[in-house]
Every structure is written in structure tokens, then in C-alpha cells.
CSV table of C-alpha atoms in Angstrom, one decimal:
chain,number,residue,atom,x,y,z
A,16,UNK,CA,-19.4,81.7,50.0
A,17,UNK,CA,-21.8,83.1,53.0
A,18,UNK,CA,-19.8,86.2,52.9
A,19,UNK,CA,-19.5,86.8,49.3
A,20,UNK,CA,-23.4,85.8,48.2
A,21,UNK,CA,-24.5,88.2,51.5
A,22,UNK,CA,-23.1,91.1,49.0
A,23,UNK,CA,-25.1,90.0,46.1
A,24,UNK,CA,-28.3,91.7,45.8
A,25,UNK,CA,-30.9,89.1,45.6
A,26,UNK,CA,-30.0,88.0,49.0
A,27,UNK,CA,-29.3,90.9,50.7
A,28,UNK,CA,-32.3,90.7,52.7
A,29,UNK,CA,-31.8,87.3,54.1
A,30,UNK,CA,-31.0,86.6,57.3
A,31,UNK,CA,-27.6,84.7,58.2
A,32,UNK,CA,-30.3,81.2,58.9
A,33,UNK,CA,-32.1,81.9,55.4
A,34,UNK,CA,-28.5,82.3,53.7
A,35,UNK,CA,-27.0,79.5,55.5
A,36,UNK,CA,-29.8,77.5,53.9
A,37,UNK,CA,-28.8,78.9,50.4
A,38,UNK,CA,-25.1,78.2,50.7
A,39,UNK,CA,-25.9,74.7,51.7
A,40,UNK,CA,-28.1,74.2,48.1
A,41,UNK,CA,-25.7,75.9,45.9
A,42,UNK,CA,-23.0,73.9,44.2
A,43,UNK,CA,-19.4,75.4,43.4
A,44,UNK,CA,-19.1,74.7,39.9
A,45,UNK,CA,-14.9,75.6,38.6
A,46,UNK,CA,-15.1,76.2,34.7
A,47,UNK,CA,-12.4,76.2,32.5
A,48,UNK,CA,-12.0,78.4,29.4
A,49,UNK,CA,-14.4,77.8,27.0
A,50,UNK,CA,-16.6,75.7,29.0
A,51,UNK,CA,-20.4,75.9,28.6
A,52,UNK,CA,-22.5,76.0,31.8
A,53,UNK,CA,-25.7,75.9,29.9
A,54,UNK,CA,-26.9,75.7,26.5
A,55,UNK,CA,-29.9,77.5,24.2
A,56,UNK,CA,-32.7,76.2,23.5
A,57,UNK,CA,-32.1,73.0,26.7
A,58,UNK,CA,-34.9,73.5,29.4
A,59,UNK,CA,-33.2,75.7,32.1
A,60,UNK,CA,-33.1,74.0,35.7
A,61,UNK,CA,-30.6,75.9,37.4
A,62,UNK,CA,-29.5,80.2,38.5
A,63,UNK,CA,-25.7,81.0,38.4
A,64,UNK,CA,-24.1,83.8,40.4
A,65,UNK,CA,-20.7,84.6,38.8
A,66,UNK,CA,-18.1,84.5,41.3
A,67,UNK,CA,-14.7,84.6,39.7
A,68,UNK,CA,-14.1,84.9,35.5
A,69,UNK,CA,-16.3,86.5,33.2
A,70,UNK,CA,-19.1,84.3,31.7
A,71,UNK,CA,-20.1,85.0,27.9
A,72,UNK,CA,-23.6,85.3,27.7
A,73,UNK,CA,-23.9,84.2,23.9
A,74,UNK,CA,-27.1,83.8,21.0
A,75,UNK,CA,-26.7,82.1,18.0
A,76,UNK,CA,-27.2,84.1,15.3
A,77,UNK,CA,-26.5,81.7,11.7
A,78,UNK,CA,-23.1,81.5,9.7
A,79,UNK,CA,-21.1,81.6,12.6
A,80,UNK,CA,-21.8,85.1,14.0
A,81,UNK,CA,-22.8,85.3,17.5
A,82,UNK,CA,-24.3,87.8,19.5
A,83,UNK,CA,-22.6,88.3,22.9
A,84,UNK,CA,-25.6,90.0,24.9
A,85,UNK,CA,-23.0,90.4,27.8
A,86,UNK,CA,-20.3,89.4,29.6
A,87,UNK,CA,-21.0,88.8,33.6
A,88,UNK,CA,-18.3,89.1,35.8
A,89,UNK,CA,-18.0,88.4,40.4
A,90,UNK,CA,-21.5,89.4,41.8
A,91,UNK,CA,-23.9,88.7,38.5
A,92,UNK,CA,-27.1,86.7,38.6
A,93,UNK,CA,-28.6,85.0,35.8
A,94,UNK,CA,-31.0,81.7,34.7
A,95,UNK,CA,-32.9,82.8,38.0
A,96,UNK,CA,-35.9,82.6,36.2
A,97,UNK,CA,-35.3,78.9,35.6
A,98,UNK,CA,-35.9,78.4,39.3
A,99,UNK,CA,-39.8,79.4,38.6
A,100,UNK,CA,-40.6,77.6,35.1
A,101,UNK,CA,-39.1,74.8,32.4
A,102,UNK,CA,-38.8,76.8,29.9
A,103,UNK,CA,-35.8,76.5,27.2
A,104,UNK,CA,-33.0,78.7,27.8
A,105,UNK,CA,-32.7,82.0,25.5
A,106,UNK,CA,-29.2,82.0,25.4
A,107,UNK,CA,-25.9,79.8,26.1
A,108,UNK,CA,-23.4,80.5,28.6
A,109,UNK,CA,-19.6,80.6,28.0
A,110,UNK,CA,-16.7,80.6,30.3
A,111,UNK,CA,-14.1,83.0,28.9
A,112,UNK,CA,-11.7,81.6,31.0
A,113,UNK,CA,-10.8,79.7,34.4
A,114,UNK,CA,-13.4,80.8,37.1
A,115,UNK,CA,-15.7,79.9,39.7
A,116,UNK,CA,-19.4,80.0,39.7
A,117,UNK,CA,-21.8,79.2,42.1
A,118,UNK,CA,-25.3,77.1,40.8
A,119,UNK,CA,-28.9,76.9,42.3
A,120,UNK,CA,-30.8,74.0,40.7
A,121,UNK,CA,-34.4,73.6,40.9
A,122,UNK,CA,-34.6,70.1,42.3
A,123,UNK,CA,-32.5,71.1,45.4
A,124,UNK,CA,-34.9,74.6,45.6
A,125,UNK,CA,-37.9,72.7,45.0
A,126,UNK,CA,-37.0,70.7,48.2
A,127,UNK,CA,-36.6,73.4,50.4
A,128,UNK,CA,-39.8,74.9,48.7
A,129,UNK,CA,-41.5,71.5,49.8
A,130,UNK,CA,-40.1,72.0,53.2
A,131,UNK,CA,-41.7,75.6,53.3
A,132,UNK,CA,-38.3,76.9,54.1
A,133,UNK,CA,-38.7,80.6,54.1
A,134,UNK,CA,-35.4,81.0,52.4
A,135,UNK,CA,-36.7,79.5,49.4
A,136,UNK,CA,-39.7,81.7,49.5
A,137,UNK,CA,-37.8,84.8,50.0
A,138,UNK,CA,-35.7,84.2,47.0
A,139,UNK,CA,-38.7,83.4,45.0
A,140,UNK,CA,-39.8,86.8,46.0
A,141,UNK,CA,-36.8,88.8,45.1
A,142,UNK,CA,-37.0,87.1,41.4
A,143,UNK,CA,-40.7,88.6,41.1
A,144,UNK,CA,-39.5,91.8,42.4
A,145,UNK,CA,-36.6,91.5,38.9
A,146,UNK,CA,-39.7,90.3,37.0
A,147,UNK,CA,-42.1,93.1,37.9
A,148,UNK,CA,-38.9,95.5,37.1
A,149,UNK,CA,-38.9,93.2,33.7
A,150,UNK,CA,-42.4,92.9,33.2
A,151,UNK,CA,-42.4,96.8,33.1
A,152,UNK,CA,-39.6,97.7,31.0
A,153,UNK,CA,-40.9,95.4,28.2
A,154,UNK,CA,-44.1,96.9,28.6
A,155,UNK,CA,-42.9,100.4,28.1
A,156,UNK,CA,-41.0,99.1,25.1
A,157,UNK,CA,-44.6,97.9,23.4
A,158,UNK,CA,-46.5,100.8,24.3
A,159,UNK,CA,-43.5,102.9,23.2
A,160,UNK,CA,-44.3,101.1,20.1
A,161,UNK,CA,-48.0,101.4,19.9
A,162,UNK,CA,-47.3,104.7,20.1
A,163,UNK,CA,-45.0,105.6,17.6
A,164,UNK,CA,-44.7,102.7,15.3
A,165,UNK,CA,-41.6,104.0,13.9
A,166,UNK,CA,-39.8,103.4,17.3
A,167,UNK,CA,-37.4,100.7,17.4
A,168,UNK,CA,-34.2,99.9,18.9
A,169,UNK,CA,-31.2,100.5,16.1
A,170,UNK,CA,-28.2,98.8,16.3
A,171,UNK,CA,-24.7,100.8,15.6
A,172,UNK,CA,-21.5,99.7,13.4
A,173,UNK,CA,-18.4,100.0,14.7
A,174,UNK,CA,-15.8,98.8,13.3
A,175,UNK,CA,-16.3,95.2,12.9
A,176,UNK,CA,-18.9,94.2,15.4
A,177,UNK,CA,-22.7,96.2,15.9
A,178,UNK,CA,-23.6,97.7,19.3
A,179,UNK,CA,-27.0,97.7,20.2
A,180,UNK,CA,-27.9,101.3,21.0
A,181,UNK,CA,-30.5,101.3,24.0
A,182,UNK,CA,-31.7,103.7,21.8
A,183,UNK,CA,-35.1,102.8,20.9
A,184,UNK,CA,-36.9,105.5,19.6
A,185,UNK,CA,-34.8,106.2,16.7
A,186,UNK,CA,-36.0,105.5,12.9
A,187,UNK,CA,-35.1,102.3,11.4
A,188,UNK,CA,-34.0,104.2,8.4
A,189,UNK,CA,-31.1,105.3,10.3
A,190,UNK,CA,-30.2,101.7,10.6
A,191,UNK,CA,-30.2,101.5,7.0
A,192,UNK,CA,-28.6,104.4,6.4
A,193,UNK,CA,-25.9,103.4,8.7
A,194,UNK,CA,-25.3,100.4,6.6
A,195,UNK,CA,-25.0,101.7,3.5
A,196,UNK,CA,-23.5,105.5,4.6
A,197,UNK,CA,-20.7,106.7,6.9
A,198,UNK,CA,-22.3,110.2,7.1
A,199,UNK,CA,-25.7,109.3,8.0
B,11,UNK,CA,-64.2,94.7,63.4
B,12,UNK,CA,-64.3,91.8,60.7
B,13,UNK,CA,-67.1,90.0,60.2
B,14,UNK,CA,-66.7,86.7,60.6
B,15,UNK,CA,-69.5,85.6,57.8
B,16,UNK,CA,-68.3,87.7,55.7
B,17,UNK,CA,-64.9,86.3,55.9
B,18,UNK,CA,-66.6,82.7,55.3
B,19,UNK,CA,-68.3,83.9,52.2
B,20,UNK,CA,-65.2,85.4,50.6
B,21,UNK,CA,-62.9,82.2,51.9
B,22,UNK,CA,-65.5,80.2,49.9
B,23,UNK,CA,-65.3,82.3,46.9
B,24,UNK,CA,-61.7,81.8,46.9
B,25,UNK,CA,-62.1,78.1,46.8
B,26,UNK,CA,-63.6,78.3,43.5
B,27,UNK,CA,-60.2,79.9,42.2
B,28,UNK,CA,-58.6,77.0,39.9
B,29,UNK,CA,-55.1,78.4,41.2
B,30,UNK,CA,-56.3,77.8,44.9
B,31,UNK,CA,-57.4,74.4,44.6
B,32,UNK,CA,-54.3,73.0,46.8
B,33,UNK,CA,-55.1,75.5,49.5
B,34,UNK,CA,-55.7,74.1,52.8
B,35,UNK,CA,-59.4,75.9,53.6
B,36,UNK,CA,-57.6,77.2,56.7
B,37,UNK,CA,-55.0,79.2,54.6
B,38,UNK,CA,-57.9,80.4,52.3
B,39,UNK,CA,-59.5,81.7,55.4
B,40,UNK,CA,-56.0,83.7,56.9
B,41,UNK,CA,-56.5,85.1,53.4
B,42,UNK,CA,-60.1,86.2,53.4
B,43,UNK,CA,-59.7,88.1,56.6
B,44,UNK,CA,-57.0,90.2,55.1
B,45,UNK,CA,-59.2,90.8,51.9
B,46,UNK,CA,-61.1,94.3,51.4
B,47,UNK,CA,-64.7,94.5,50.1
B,48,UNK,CA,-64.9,96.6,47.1
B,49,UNK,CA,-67.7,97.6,45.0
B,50,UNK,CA,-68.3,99.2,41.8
B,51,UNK,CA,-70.9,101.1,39.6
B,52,UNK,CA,-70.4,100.7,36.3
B,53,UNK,CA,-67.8,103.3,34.7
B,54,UNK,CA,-65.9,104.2,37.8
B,55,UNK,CA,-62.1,103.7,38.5
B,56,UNK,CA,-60.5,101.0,40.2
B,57,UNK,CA,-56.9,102.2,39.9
B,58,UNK,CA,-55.1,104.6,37.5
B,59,UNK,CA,-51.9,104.4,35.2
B,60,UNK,CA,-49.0,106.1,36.9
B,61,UNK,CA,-50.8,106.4,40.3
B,62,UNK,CA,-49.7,105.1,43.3
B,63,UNK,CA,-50.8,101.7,44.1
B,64,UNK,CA,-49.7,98.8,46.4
B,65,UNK,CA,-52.4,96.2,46.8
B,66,UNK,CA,-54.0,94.0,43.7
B,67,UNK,CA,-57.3,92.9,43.7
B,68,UNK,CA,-59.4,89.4,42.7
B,69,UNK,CA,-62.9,89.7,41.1
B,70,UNK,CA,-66.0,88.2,42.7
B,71,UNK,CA,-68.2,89.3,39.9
B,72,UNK,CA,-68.9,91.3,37.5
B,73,UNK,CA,-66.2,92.8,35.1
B,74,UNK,CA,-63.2,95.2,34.7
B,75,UNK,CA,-61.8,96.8,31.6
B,76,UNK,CA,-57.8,97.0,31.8
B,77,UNK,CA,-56.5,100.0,29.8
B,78,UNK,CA,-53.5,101.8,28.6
B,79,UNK,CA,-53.1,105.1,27.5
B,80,UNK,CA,-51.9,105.7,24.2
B,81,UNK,CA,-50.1,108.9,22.5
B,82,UNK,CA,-52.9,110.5,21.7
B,83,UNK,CA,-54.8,110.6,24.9
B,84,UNK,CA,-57.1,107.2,24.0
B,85,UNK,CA,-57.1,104.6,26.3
B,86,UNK,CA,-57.1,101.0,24.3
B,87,UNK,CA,-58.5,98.0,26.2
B,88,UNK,CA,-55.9,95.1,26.5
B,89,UNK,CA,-58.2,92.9,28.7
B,90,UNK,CA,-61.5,91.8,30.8
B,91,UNK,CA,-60.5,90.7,34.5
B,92,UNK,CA,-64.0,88.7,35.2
B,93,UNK,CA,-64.8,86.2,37.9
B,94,UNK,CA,-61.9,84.2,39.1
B,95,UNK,CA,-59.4,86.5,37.8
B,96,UNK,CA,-56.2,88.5,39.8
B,97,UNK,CA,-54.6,91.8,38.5
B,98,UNK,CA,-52.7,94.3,39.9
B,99,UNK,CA,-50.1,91.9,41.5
B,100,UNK,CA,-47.0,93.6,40.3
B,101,UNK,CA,-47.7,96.9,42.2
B,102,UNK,CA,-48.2,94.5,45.3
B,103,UNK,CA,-44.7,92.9,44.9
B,104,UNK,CA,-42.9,96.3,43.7
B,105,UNK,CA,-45.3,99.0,45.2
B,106,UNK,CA,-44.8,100.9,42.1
B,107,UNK,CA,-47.1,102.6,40.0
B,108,UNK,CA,-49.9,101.2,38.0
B,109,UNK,CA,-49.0,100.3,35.0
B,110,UNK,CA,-52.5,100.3,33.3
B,111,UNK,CA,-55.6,102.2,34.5
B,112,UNK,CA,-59.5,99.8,35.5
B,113,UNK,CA,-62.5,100.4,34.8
B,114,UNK,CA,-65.3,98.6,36.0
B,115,UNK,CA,-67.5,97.4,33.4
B,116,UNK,CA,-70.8,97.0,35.2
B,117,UNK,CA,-71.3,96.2,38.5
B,118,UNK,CA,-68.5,94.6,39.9
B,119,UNK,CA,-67.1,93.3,43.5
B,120,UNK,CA,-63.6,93.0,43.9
B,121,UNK,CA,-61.5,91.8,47.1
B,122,UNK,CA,-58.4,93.8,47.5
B,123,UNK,CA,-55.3,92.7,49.3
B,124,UNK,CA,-52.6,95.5,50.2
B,125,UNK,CA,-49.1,95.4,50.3
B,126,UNK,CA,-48.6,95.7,54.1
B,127,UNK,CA,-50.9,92.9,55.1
B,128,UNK,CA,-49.5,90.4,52.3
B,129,UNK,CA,-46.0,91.8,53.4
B,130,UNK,CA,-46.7,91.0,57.1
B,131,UNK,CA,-48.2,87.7,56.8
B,132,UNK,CA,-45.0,87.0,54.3
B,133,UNK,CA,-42.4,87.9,57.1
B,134,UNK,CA,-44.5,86.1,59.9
B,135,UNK,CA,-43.7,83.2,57.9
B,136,UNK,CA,-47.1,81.8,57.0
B,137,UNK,CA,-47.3,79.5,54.6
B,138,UNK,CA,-50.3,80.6,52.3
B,139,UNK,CA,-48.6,83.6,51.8
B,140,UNK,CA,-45.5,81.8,50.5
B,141,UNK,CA,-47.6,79.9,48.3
B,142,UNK,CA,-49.2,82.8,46.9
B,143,UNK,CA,-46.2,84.4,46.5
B,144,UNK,CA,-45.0,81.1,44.2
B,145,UNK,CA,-48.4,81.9,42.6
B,146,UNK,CA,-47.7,85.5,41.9
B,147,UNK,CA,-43.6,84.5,40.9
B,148,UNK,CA,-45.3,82.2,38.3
B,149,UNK,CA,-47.6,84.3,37.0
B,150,UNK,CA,-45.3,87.1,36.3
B,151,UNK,CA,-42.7,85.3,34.9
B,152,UNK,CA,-45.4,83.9,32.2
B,153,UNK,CA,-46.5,87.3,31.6
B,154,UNK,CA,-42.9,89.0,31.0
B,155,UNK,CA,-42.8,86.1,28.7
B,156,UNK,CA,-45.8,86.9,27.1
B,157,UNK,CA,-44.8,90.5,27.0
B,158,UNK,CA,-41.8,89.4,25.5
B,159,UNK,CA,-43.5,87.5,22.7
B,160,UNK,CA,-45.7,90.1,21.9
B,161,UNK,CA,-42.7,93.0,21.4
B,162,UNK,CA,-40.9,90.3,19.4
B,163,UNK,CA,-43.7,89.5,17.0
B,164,UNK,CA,-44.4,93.6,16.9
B,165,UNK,CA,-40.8,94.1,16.0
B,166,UNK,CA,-41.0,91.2,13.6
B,167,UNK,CA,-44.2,92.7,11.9
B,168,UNK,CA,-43.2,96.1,11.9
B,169,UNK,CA,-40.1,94.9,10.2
B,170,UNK,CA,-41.8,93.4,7.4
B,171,UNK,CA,-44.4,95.9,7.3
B,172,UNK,CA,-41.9,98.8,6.2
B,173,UNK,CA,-38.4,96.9,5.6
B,174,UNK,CA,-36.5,94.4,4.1
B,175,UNK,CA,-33.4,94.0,6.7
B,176,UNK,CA,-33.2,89.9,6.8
B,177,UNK,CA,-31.6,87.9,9.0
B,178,UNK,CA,-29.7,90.5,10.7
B,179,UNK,CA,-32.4,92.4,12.2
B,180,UNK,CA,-34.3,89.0,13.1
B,181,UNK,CA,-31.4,88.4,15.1
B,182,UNK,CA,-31.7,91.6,16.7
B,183,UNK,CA,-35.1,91.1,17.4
B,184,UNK,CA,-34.4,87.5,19.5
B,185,UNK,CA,-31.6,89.5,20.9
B,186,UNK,CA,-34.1,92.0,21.8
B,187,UNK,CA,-36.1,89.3,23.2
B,188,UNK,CA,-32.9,87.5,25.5
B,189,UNK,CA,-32.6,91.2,26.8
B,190,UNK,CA,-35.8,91.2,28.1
B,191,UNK,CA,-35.7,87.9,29.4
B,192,UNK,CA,-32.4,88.1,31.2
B,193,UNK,CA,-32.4,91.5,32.3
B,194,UNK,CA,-29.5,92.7,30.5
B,195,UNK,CA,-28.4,95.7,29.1
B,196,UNK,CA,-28.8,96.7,25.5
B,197,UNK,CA,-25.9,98.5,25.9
B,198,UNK,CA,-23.6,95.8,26.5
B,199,UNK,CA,-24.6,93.3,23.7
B,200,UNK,CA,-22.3,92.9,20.8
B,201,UNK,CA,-22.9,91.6,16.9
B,202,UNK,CA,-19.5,89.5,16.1
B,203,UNK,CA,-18.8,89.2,12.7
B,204,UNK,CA,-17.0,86.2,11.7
B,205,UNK,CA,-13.5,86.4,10.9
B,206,UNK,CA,-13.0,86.5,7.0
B,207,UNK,CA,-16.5,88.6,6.7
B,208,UNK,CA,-15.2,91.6,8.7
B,209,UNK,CA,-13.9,93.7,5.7
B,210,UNK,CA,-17.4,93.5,3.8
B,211,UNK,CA,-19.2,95.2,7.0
B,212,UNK,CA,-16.3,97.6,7.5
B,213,UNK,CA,-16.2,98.2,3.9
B,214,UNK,CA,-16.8,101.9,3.8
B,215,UNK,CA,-16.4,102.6,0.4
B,216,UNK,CA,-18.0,100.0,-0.7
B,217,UNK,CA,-21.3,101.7,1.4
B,218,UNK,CA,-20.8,104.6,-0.7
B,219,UNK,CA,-20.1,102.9,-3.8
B,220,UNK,CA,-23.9,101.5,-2.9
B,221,UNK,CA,-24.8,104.7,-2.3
B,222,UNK,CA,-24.2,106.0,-5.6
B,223,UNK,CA,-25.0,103.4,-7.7
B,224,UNK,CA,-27.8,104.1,-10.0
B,225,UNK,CA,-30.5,101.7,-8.7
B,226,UNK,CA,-33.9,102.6,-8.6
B,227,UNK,CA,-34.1,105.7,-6.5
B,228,UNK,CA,-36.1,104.2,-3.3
B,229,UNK,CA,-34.7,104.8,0.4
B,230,UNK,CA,-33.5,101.5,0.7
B,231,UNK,CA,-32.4,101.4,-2.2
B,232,UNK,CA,-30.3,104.7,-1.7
B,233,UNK,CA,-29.2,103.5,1.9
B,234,UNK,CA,-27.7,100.2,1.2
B,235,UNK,CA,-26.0,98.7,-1.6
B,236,UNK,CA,-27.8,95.4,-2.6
B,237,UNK,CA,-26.3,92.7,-1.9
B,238,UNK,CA,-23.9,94.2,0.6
B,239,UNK,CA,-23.4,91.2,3.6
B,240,UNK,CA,-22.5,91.5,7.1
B,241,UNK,CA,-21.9,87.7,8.1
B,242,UNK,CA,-23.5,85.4,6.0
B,243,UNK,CA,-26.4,87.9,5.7
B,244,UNK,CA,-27.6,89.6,2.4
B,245,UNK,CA,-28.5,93.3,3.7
B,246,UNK,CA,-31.0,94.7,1.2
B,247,UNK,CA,-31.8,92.8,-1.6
B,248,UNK,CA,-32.7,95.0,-5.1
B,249,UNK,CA,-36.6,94.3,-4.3
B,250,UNK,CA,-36.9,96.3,-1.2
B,251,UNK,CA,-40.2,97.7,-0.7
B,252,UNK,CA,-39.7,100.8,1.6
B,253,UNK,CA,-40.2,104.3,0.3
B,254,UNK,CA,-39.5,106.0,3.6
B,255,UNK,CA,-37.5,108.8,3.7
B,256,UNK,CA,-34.2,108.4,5.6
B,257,UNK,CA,-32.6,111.0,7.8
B,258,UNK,CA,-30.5,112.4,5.2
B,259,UNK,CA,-33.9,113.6,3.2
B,260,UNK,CA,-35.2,115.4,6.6
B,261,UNK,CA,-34.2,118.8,6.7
């Protein structure tokens, strides 16, 4: 575990102490397919770093459609942000099949935050740095608004499923045209 | 050389911060002494949008207009920072660019902390510095969720202001808002259509069909064929409002 959460990014600048101290809080967690490590809409209390398997990162959407925002595979982070507040998770998260995943709570990195361990503190830090990065793209995408109101991201048909174009800036007309035209 | 009253004053002033009440004084003080005196006149610039900037700053007195820079070369005013108040933290913890330009408002004092000394008192280990950090780590992650809130209820409006796309787009929006909020990538997020409904969204004739039919001759109207669902959801209903022109009209 040492070795393998050395190469994920949010702890490559700890120390072999500070990530000694994190692989001694996190929790090996084995899913099967289909198994949900979290749920929408609970109150978060725990990150996951994906180490074997591909975890669905799913929103409900009504009638039975989902929307699969991604699919995280060895080396992804998510729910890191549950470590800092309570709030309800935005999405659930799926097991597509057998894997492994490793699982921070908060009560066990709340304790080494009471115990001013400075490996708590660094990973605290790394998750601002992924907020600022957050905090900025969002930020862009409302000013990119206020600027051009017409500006919106515009979802693209393909066959049977919609991809999201990162596309923001293109008219929402074209999303309707793209519904109701092949040759839009 | 730092003045040691001086320090004093400003470790007091930092007591009245409602986020510092469980400071130990001592910590307060480690604080103060890394803490830069800044004043300003009326008008003149604390920091710019898109400059360089690495330190964030907490306000003594007086007041500071935050603003960003729109299209058209207007700067709008999002906020006040006045006494008690912290901004400019995210260029502290990422030492990237401003992301909004200050102005003070009248006469102002402001005590900056840079980058380097917050850094080096964060490596050394101390613990106000890992508590301000949690401070900082909390505050942001409230303000992307904020941030996220706001683009969702913009999306929402705008939405309703000029179409009529249902559930669908709604959906897209709170996907819009999970991107944000867990740092994925628009790219890789997928609509699944429920078995059975597939052939209704893939229905390409049946888009043309809606094309030509002889409804009232409004964009919307011309773009999708009422009724038309993808899922459960009804895409464009006979009412639609929208008289935009859609890329087809554009030369």
C-alpha cells in the first residue's frame, strides 16, 4: 500500500513517516461487482483512492437513466472533500466489478488532526491546492457566462447515450438543433 | 527589525477574528510577526486580476472592493472585504494569479501574509499554521461550493430565461454541478438511456420528421419535434418560447 499511494499525487510530497501515518488510517475495502461504496445525497465521511477495478461514478437522473460522470480506475482520488465538511454526497459510487479500494474516513483523520500530526495537515493542504484549482475553473465557467450569456456547455448525441462536450461556449441552440437535426 | 508593539497590536487585532477564537494568544502572536503593514488611500490597488500574487491579506479597517473584469472592459463589484474579513487565500495556497482585482474603498489597513513565510512556518511544523491551513481548506471548500451553486442556479435561469429543454438539461446542469465538485472531466461523463427508450433518441428520422412538420415556425419549434423523449423526458413541448435563431439560420 506504502508503495502504491507514494505514486498517487496527493501524497507525493509526504515523507515515508507522514505516509506511514496515512497507510496506518486507510482501510482496504474489496468490492464486488456492483457494490456501492457510497451513496448520493448521504453525508460524505470518507476519500477513496481506486486501487484495482474501475469505480462508476454515477447521478441519478429520473426514469431510470443515469449519468455516469466517470469511471475511475488504479491511482484516482475522489470524496476527498468529505474529509473537510459534512456535506451530502453529489453522486454514488459503483463498483463495476471485483476490485480493491483504499478508504480515508474522517473520524480516523480527525484523530490524527487532533494529534497535530503533520501528515493530516499536509493532506489537508494538497485538497486546498485541488480546491483552489476547482475554485478557479468554476469561476471561469461563471464569468465565462456573465460574459456571454449565450455560453453554455452542450451536450452531444451519439448513438444512444449523450457526451458532455467540455465545450462550453457553444449556443444552446445547437443543442436543440442536435436533437431534432442530424445536419445541424 | 520588527517591532515588538506593533506585533502586539496586530496579535490583538487578530483576536477579535471570530475564526481565531480557539487560537492559543501565543500562536496569534507567531502569526502577527509574519504579518505586513499595509495601507491604503482610497481608490488605489491592492492586487490585480491575472497578476502575480502569492500572499492574501486580512483587513484591520476600512474597506475593499473585490472586482472582476467583464467582456467589455467593466469591472463589476462581487464583494466588500471589511474589518475581520480574509481574501486572497487561494493565490497563497496555489501562488497563482489573482483571480479578481481590489480596490480600496477609503482608507484601509490590511495585514498581508506571503506565501514563503506561511509556507515555512507550515514545513517547520507549527501548529497555528496547520490550523490556519484547516481554516483556509474550509473556507475554500465552502466557496467552490458556493461557486458551484451560483453556476448552477445561472445555468438554471439562463435555461428558463431562453429555453424550454426539461428534465434533461436539469440533469445536465447537477451534472454540471458534480463536475465541479469532484473534479472530473466533462469529457468523460455519459447520458445512459434506458434500455427500451434508446430507439426514440436515436430515432433520426423521426428528428427530421420533427423538423418538417408544419408547427408554428419558432426555432424550437423547427429544432425539435414536440413531444420527442429521450428517457422518460419530454424534449420540447409545443409551447416553447424561444425565438432564437439556431445555427442553421446563421449564414
Amino acid at each position: 500500500m506504502h508503495e502504491f499511494l507514494a505514486r498517487v499525487d496527493v501524497f507525493s510530497n509526504f515523507n515515508e513517516s507522514e505516509l506511514n501515518t496515512i497507510v496506518r488510517i486507510t482501510n482496504r475495502r474489496l468490492v464486488k461487482a456492483n457494490e456501492i461504496l457510497c451513496q448520493e445525497g448521504e453525508t460524505g465521511d470518507s476519500m477513496f483512492i481506486v486501487r484495482d477495478g474501475v469505480i462508476r461514478v454515477m447521478r441519478k437522473a429520473e426514469a431510470g437513466s443515469d449519468l455516469i460522470l466517470a469511471r475511475l480506475s488504479s491511482g484516482n482520488v475522489i470524496g476527498e472533500m468529505s474529509l473537510v465538511d459534512e456535506e451530502p454526497r453529489s453522486a454514488s459510487l459503483i463498483a463495476e466489478g471485483e476490485g480493491l479500494v483504499y478508504e480515508i474516513r474522517r473520524a480516523a483523520f480527525e484523530d490524527l488532526k487532533d494529534a497535530m500530526d503533520p501528515a493530516a495537515y499536509k493532506l489537508l493542504r494538497e485538497i486546498s491546492r485541488t480546491t483552489c484549482r476547482r475554485i478557479r475553473n468554476v469561476n471561469q465557467q461563471v464569468y465565462a457566462y456573465i460574459k456571454n450569456p449565450d455560453s453554455l456547455f452542450v451536450p452531444e448525441v451519439e448513438n444512444s447515450t449523450i457526451k458532455m462536450s467540455d465545450n462550453i461556449k457553444q449556443r444552446i441552440n445547437r443543442f436543440l438543433s442536435l436533437f431534432g437535426r442530424s445536419e445541424a | 527589525m520588527v517591532n515588538e508593539d506593533t506585533v502586539r497590536r496586530h496579535r490583538d487585532f487578530l483576536k477579535t477574528f471570530a475564526a481565531f477564537k480557539d487560537f492559543h494568544p501565543n500562536e496569534l502572536l507567531l502569526l502577527a510577526r509574519q504579518l505586513k503593514e499595509k495601507r491604503y488611500e482610497k481608490g488605489e490597488v491592492v492586487c490585480s486580476e491575472r497578476e502575480p500574487g502569492d500572499s492574501c491579506f486580512f483587513v484591520v479597517f476600512g474597506r475593499i472592493g473585490v472586482y472582476k473584469e467583464l467582456l467589455d472592459g467593466r469591472n463589476e463589484l462581487l464583494a466588500h472585504m471589511k474589518s475581520g474579513n480574509v481574501f486572497g487565500q487561494i493565490s497563497l495556497i496555489d501562488g497563482q494569479p489573482r483571480s479578481a482585482t481590489c480596490i480600496s474603498a477609503e482608507r484601509s489597513l490590511l495585514l498581508e501574509l506571503s506565501k514563503e513565510s506561511f509556507d515555512r512556518l507550515f514545513d517547520a511544523g507549527e501548529s497555528f499554521a496547520f490550523r490556519l491551513q484547516e481554516l483556509f481548506s474550509k473556507a475554500m471548500v465552502r466557496q467552490l461550493r458556493e461557486a458551484d451553486d451560483k453556476l448552477s442556479s445561472m445555468v438554471k435561469k439562463a435555461r428558463t430565461m431562453e429555453i424550454d429543454l426539461n428534465e434533461v438539461f436539469l440533469d445536465m446542469v447537477g451534472a454540471l454541478k458534480s463536475v465541479e465538485e469532484l473534479s472530473i472531466n466533462l469529457d468523460d461523463v455519459t447520458y445512459e438511456i434506458a434500455e427500451g427508450q434508446k430507439r426514440d433518441l436515436s430515432a433520426k428520422a423521426k428528428c427530421e420528421e420533427g423538423y418538417s412538420s408544419k408547427r408554428k415556425d419558432t426555432a424550437v419549434n423547427r429544432a425539435v419535434k414536440p413531444g420527442l423523449r429521450v428517457g422518460e423526458y419530454s424534449v420540447g413541448k409545443s409551447e416553447l418560447i424561444s425565438d432564437k435563431p439556431t445555427l442553421k439560420d446563421k449564414p
